[in-house]
Short mmCIF file of C-alpha atoms and ligand atoms in Angstrom, two decimals:
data_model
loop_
_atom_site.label_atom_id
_atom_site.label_comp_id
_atom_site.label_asym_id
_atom_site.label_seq_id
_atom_site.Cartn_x
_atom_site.Cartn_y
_atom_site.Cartn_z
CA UNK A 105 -30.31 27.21 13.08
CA UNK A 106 -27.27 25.48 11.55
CA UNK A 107 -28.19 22.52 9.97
CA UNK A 108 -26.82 19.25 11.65
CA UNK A 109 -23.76 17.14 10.34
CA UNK A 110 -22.65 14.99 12.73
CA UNK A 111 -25.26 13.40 15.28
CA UNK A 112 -23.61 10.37 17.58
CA UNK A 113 -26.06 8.86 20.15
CA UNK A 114 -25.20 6.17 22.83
CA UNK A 115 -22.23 5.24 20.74
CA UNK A 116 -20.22 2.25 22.68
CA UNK A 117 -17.16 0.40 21.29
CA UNK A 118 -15.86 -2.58 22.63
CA UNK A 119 -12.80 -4.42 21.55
CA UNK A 120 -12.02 -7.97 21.87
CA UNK A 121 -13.16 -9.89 24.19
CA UNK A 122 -12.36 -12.18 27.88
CA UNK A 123 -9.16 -10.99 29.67
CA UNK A 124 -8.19 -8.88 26.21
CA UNK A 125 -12.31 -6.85 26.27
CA UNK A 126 -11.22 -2.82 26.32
CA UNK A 127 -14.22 -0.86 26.32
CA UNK A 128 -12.72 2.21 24.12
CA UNK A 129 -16.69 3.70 24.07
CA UNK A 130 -18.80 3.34 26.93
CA UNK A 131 -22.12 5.66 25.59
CA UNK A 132 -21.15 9.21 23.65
CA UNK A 133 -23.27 11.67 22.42
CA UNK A 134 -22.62 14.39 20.59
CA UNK A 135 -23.70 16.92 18.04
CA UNK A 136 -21.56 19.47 15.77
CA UNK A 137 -23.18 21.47 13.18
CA UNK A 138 -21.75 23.32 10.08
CA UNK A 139 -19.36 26.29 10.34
CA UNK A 140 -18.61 24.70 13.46
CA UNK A 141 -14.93 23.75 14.52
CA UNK A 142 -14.75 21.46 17.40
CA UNK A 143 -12.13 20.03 19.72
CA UNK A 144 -12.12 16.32 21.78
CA UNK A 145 -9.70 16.85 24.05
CA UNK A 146 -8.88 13.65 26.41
CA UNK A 147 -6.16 12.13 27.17
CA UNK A 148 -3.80 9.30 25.54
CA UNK A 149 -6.41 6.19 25.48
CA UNK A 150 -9.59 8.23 26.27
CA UNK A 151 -11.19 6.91 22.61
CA UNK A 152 -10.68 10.13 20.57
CA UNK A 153 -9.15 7.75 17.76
CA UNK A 154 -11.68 5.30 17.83
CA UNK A 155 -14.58 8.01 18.26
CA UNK A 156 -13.33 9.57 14.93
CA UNK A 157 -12.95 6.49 13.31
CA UNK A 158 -16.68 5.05 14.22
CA UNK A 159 -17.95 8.88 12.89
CA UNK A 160 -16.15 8.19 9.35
CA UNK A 161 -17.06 4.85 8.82
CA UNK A 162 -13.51 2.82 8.99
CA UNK A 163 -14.86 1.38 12.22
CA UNK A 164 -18.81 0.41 13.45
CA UNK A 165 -20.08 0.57 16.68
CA UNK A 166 -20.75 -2.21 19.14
CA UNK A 167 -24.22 -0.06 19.84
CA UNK A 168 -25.53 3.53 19.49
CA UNK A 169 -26.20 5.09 16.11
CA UNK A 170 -24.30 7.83 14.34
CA UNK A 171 -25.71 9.92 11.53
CA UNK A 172 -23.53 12.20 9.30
CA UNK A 173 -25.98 14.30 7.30
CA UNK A 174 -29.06 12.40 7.56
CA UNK A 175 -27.15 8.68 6.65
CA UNK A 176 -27.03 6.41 9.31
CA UNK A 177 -23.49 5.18 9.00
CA UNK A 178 -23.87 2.88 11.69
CA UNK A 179 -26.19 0.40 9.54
CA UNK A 180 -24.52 0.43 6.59
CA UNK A 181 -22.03 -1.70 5.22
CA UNK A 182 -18.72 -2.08 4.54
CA UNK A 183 -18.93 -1.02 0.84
CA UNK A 184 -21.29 1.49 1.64
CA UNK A 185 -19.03 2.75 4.47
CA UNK A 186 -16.10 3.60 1.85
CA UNK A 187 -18.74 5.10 -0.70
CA UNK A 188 -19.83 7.13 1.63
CA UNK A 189 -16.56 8.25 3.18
CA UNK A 190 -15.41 9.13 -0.30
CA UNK A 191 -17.99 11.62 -0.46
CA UNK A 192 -18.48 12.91 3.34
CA UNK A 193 -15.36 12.92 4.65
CA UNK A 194 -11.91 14.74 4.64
CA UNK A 195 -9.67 12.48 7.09
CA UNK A 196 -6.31 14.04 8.50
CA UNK A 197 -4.92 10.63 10.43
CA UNK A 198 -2.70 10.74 13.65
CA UNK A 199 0.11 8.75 12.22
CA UNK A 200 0.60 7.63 8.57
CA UNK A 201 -1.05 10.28 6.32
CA UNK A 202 1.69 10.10 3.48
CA UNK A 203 3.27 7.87 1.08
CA UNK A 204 6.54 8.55 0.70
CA UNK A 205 7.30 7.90 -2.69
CA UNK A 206 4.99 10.13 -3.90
CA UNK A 207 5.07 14.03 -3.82
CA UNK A 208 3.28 16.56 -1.87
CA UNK A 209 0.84 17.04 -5.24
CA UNK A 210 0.58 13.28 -5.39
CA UNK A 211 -0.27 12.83 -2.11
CA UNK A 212 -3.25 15.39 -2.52
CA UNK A 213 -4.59 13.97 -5.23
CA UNK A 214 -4.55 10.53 -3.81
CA UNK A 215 -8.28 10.47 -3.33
CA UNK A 216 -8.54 11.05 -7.21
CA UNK A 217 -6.28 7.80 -8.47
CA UNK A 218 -8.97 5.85 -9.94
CA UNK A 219 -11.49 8.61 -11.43
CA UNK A 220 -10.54 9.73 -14.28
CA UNK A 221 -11.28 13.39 -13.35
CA UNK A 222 -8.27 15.87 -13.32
CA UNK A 223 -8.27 17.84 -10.13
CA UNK A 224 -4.98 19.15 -10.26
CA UNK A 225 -5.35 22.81 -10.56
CA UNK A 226 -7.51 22.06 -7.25
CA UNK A 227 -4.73 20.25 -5.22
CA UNK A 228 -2.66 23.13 -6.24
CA UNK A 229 -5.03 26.19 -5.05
CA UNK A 230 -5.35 23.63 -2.08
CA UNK A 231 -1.59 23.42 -1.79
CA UNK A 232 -1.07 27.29 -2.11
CA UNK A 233 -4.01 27.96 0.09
CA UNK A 234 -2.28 25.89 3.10
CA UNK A 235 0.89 27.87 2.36
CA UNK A 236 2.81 25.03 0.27
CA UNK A 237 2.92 26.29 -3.37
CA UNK A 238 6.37 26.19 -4.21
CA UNK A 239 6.89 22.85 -2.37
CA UNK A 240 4.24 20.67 -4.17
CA UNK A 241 6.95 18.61 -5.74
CA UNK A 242 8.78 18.03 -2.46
CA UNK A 243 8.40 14.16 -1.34
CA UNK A 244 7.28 14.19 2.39
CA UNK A 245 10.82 12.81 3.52
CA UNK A 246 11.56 16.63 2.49
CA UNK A 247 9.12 18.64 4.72
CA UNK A 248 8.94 19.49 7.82
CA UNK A 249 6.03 17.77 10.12
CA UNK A 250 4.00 21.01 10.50
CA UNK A 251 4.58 21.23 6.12
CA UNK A 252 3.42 17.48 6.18
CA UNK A 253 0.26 17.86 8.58
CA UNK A 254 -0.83 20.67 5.82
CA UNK A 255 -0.51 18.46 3.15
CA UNK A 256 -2.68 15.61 4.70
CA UNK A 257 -5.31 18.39 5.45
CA UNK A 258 -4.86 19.68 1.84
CA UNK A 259 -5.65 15.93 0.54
CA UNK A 260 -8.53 16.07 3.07
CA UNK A 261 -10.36 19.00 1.41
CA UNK A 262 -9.13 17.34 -2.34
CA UNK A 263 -13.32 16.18 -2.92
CA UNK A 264 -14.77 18.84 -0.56
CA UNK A 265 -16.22 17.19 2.11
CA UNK A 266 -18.74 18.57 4.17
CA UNK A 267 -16.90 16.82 7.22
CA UNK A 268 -13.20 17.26 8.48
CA UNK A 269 -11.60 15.21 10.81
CA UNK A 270 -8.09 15.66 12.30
CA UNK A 271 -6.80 13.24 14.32
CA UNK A 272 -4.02 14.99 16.88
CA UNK A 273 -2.63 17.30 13.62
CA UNK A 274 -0.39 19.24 16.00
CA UNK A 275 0.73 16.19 17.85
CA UNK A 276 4.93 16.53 16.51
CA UNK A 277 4.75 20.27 15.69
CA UNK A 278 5.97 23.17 17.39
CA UNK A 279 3.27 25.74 18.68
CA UNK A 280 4.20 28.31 15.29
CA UNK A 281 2.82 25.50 13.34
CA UNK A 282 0.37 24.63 15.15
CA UNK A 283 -0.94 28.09 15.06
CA UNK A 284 -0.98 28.44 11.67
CA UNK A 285 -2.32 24.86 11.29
CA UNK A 286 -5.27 25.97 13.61
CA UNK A 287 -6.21 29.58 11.92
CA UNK A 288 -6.00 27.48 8.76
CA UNK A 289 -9.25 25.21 10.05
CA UNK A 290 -10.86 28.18 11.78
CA UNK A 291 -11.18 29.73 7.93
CA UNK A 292 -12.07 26.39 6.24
CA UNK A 293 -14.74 26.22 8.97
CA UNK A 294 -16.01 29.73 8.07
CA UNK A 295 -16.72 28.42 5.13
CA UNK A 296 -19.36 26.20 6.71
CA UNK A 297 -18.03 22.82 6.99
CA UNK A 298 -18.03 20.86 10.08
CA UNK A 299 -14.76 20.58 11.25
CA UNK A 300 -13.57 17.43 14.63
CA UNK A 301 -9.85 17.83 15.85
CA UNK A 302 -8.92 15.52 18.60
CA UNK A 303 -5.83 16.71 20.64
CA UNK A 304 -4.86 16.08 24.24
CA UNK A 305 -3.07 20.13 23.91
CA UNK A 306 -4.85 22.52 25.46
CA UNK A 307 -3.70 25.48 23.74
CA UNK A 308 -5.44 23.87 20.18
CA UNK A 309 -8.45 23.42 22.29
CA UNK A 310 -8.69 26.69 23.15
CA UNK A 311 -8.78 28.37 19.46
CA UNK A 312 -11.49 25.86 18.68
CA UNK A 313 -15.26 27.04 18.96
CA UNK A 314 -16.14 24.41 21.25
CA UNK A 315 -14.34 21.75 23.44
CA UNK A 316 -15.90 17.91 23.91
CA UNK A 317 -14.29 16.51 26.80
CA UNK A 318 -13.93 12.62 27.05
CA UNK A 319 -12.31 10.51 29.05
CA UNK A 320 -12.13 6.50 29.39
CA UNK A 321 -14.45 6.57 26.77
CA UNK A 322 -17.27 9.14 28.35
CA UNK A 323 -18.23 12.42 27.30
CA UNK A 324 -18.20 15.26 29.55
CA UNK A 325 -16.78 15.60 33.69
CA UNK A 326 -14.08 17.40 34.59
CA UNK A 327 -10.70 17.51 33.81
CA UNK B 202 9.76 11.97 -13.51
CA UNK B 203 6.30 11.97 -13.41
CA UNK B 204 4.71 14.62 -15.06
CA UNK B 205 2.38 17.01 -13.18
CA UNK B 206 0.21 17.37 -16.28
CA UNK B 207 -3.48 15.55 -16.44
CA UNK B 208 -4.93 13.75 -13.65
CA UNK B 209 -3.19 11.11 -10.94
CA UNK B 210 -3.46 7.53 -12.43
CA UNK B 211 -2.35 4.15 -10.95
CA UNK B 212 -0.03 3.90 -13.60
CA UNK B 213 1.93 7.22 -12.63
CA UNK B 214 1.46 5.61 -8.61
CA UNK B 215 3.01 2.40 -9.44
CA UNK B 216 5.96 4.37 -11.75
CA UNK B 217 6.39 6.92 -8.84
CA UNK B 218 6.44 4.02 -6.47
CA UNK B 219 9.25 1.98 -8.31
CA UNK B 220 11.42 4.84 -9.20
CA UNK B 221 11.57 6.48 -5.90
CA UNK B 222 11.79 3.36 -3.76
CA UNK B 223 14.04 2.14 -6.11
CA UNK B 224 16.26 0.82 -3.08
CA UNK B 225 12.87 -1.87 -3.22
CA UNK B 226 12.56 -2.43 -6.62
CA UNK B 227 16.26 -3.23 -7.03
CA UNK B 228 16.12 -5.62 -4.27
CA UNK B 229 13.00 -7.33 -6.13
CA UNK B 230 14.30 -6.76 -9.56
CA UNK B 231 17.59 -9.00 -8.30
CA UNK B 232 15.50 -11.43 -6.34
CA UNK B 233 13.34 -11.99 -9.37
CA UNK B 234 16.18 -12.44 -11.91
CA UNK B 235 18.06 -14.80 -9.96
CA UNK B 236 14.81 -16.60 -9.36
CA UNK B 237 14.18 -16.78 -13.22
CA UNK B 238 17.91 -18.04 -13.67
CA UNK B 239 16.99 -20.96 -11.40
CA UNK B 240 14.22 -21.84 -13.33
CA UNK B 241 16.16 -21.87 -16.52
CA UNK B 242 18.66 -23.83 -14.86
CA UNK B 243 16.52 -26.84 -13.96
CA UNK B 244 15.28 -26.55 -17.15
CA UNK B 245 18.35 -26.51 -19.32
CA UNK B 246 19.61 -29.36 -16.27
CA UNK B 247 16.46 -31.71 -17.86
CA UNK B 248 17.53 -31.32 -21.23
CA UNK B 249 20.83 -32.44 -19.92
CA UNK B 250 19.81 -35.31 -18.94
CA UNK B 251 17.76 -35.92 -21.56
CA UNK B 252 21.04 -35.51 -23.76
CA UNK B 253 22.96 -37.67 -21.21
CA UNK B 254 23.44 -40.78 -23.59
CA UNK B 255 24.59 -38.59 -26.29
CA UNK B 256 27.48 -36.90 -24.89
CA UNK B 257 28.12 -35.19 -28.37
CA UNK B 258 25.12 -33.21 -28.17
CA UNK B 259 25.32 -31.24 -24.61
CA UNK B 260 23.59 -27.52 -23.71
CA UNK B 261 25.71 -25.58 -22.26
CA UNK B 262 28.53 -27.34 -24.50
CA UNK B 263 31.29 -27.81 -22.03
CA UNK B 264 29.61 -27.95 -18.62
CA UNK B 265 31.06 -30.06 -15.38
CA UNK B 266 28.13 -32.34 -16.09
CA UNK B 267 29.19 -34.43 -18.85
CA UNK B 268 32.89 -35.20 -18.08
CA UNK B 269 31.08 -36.29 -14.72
CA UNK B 270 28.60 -38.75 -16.77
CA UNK B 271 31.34 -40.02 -18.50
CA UNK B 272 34.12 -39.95 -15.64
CA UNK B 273 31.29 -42.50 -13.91
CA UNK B 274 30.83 -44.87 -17.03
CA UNK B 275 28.03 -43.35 -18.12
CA UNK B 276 28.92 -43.52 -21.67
CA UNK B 277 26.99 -44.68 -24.98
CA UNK B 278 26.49 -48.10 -23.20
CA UNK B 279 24.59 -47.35 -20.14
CA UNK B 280 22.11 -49.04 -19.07
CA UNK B 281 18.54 -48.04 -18.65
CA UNK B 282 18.50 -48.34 -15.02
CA UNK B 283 21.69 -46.55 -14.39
CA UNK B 284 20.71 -43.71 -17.00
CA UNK B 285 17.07 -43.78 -15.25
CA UNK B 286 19.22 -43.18 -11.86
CA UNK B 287 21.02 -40.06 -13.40
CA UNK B 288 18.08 -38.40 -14.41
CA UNK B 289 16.44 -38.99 -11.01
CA UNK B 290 19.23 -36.84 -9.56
CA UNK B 291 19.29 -33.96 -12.35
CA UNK B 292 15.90 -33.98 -11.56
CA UNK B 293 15.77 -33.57 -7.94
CA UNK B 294 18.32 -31.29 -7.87
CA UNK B 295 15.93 -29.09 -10.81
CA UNK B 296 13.16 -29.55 -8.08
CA UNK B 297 15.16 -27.79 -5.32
CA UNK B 298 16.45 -24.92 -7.70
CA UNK B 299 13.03 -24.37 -8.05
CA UNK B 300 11.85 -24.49 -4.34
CA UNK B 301 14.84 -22.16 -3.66
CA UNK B 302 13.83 -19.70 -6.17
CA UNK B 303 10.13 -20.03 -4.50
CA UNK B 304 11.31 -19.57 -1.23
CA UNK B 305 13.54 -16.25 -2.30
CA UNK B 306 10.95 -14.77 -3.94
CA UNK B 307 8.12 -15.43 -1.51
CA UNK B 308 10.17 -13.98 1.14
CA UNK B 309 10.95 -10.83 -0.62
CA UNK B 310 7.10 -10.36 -1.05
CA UNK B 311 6.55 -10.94 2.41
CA UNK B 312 8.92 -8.52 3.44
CA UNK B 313 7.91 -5.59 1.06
CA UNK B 314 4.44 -5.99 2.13
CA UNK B 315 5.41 -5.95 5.88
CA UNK B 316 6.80 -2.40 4.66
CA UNK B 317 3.85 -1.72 2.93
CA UNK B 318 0.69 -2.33 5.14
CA UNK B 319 0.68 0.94 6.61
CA UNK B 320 0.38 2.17 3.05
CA UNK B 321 -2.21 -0.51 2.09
CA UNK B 322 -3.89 0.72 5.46
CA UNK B 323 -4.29 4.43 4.53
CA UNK B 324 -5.45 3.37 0.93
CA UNK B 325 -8.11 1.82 2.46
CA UNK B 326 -8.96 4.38 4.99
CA UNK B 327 -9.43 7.01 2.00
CA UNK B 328 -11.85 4.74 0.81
CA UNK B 329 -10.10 2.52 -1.35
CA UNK B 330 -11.14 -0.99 -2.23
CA UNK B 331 -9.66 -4.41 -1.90
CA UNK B 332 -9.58 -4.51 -5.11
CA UNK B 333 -8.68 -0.95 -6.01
CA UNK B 334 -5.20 -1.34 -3.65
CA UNK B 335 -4.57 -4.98 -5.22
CA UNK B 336 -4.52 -3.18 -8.90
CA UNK B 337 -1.87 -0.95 -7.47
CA UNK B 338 0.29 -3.57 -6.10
CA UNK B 339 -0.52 -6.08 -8.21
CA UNK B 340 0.41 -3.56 -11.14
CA UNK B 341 4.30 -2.91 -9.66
CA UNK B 342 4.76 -6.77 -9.24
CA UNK B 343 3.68 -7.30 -12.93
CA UNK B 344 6.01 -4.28 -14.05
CA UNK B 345 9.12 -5.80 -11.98
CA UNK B 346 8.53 -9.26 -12.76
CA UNK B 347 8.94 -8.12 -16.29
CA UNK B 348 11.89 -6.07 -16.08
CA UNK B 349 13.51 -8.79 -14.28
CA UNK B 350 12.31 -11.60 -16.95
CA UNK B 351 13.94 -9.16 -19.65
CA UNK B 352 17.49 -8.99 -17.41
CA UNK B 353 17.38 -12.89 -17.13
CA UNK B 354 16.94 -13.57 -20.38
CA UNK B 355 20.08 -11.18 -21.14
CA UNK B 356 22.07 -12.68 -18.89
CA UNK B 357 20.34 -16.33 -19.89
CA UNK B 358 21.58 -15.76 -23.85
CA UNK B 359 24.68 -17.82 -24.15
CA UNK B 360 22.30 -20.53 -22.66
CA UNK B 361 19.53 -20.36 -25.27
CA UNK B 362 22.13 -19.91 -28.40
CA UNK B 363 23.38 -23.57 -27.28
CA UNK B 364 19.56 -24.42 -26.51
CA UNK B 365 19.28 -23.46 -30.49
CA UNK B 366 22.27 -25.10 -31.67
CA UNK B 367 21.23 -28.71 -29.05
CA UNK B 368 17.69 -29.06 -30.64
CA UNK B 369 18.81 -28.48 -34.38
CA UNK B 370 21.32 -31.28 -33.57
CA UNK B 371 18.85 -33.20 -32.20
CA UNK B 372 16.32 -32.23 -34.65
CA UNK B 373 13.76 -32.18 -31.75
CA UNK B 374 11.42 -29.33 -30.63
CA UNK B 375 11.79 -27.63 -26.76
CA UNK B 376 8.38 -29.95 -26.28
CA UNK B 377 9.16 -33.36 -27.73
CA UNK B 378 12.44 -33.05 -25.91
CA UNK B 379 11.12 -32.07 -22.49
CA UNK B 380 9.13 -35.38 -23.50
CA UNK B 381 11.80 -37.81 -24.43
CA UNK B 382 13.91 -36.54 -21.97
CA UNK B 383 11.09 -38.00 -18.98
CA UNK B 384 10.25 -41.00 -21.49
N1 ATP C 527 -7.93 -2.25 17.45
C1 ATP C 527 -7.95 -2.23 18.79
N2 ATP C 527 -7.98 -3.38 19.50
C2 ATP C 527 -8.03 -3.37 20.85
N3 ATP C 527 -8.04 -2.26 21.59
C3 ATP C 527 -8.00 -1.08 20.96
C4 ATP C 527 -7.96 -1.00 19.52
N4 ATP C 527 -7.94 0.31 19.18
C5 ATP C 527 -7.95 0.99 20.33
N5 ATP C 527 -8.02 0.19 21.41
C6 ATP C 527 -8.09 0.59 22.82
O1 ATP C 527 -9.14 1.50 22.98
C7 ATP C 527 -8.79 2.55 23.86
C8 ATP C 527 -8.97 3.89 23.16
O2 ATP C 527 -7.99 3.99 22.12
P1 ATP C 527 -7.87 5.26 21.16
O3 ATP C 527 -6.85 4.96 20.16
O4 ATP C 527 -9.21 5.64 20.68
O5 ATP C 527 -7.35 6.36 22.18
P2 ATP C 527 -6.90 7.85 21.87
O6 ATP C 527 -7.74 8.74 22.72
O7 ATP C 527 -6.90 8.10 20.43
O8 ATP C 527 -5.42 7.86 22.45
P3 ATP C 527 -4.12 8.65 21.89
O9 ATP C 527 -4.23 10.05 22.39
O10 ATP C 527 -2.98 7.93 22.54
O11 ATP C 527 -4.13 8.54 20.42
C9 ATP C 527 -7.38 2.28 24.30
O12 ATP C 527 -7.43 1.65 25.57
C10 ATP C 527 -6.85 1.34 23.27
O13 ATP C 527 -5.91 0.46 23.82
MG1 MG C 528 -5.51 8.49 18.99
#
């Protein structure tokens, strides 16, 4: 038995409240275990954003607990929440995942800016391993989105995280990219980290191990 | 450009932030300096008035000022009341170069952060802190606001060489003239 990384139980999320309450959650559970690589697949407004967000921390639940690796995210706090996404998570976001004054290089080694370690010969085995060697000091005005998806999910391994998350990564790239975007996950999972991609395209979904289905904010159903 | 050698610091963030938005920092750099001229304005415009009654000993030497002074009588005679009036408006008018310059200079920060929360966002969402990100921005302000002193002050010099030459005439210092000139 794989050992357990992310555990989410009963989560609900509401936002705002009176005319303006949207209830993005409305009770999700789900499990996914190391070396696994799983897909939410819902459509535009079914929570996959917020779902991913409550699971790393940036958000809490209104109820339900989640656990990443035997810490209960859900009752920690906010400084606690960042310490502990440092560590645990590798992020890939849905929009903004560059800055664009700073190089592909730079960009990976964000997550390193204020330790004084040098992880630089890491972002670049990182860079080369995602296919980007000889671009790493490209600025991201300068690569292609597929080229700029790979960086973000270069920065996201930077401090080895046990947990990935990729928030629509294929979402403005042709189905090449994609491809390679997705057999590039599929090996980082082999390697036996726990790996969440939401999408709303089918075609990712299908060259993940396993697809979560949600919709207005429920797990499971048909689609 | 930044090197790729040894690890990512703030410092090489806030460099690589100011050189390759430089459309920004240009815009800020200018904001700044004209911000800092208006502040050496009003002051040089106090020691103007200060120097009001003594129209051989002026700042900026010939400025529109003093043929004005003396155009309206205001001459070695004046009277205390009238020369009390003049530096009332020198003064007012100091106080609104300096609210412009606030208002510039506040607006340019408004509008670079506008362009900047998504950044401040994802800095956050990596697990940044408050005051982590507010080192970072705080840093490029402090680097700008400095380059843009330096440019006023180049662009200020003819001023100060007549601020020299004013208070060895007057044998005062830049204090106990800011203070006779409000006596
Ligand atoms: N900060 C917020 N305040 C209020 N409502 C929000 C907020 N964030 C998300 N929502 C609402 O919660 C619901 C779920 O949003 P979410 O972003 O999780 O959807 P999504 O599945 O990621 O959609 P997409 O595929 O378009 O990215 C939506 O109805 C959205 O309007
Ligand atoms: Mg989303």
């Amino acid at each position: 038995m794989k050992e357990s990384v992310v555990l989410v139980e009963g989560v609900k999320k509401v936002y705002g409240s009176g005319r303006k309450r949207v209830e993005a959650l409305r009770g999700v559970d789900m499990e996914v275990k190391g070396g696994e690589l799983v897909a939410i697949m819902g459509p535009s407004g079914a929570g996959k954003t917020t779902l991913l967000n409550i699971i790393s921390g940036i958000e809490a639940p209104t109820e339900g607990k989640v656990t990443v690796r035997g810490i209960r995210v859900d009752s920690l706090n906010e400084r606690e929440r960042r310490l502990f996404r440092r560590v645990n998570i590798g992020y890939v976001f849905q929009n903004y995942n560059l800055i664009p004054s700073l190089n592909a290089l730079e960009n990976v080694l964000l997550p390193s800016l204020f330790s004084e370690e040098d992880l630089s010969e890491r972002a670049m085995e990182l860079l080369k391993m995602v296919g980007l060697q000889g671009r790493w000091d490209h600025l991201p005005g300068e690569l292609s989105g597929g080229e700029r998806q790979r960086v973000a999910l270069a920065r996201a391994l930077l401090r080895n995280p046990p947990l990935i998350l990729a928030d629509e990564p294929t979402g403005n790239i042709d189905t090449t990219q994609a491809g390679k975007l997705m057999r590039i996950l599929r090996r980082i999972a082999r390697e036996g980290k726990a790996i969440i991609v939401a999408t709303h395209d089918p075609v990712v979904a299908s060259s993940c191990h396993r697809v979560l289905r949600l919709r207005d904010g429920k797990m499971g159903g048909r689609m | 450009m930044v090197e790729e050698e040894g690890p990512f610091t703030p410092f090489k963030y806030i460099y690589a932030n100011i050189l390759r938005r430089s459309h920004m920092s240009v815009a800020m750099i200018g904001l700044l300096t004209v911000s800092s001229l208006l502040l050496l304005q009003a002051l040089s415009f106090s020691f103007e008035a200060g120097s009001a009654t003594r129209p051989e000993s002026t700042l900026w030497g010939e400025t529109p000022v003093k043929p004005l002074l003396e155009e309206m009588g205001f001459g070695e005679e004046i009277s205390s009341g009238a020369r009390r009036a003049t530096l009332g408006v020198f003064y007012i008018s100091s106080a609104v170069s300096l609210l412009s310059g606030y208002i510039l200079l506040r607006s340019a920060f408004t509008i670079s952060m506008k362009e900047r929360r998504r950044e401040v966002e994802l800095l956050k969402a990596l697990g940044f802190s408050r005051g982590e990100v507010a080192k970072l921005l705080v840093g490029e302000g402090v680097v700008l606001a400095l380059l843009s002193g330096v440019l006023a002050l180049f662009i200020a010099m003819p001023l100060f060489v007549n601020l020299g030459a004013y208070m060895i005439s007057r044998g005062e210092t830049f204090y106990t003239s800011l203070y006779s000139s409000s006596s």
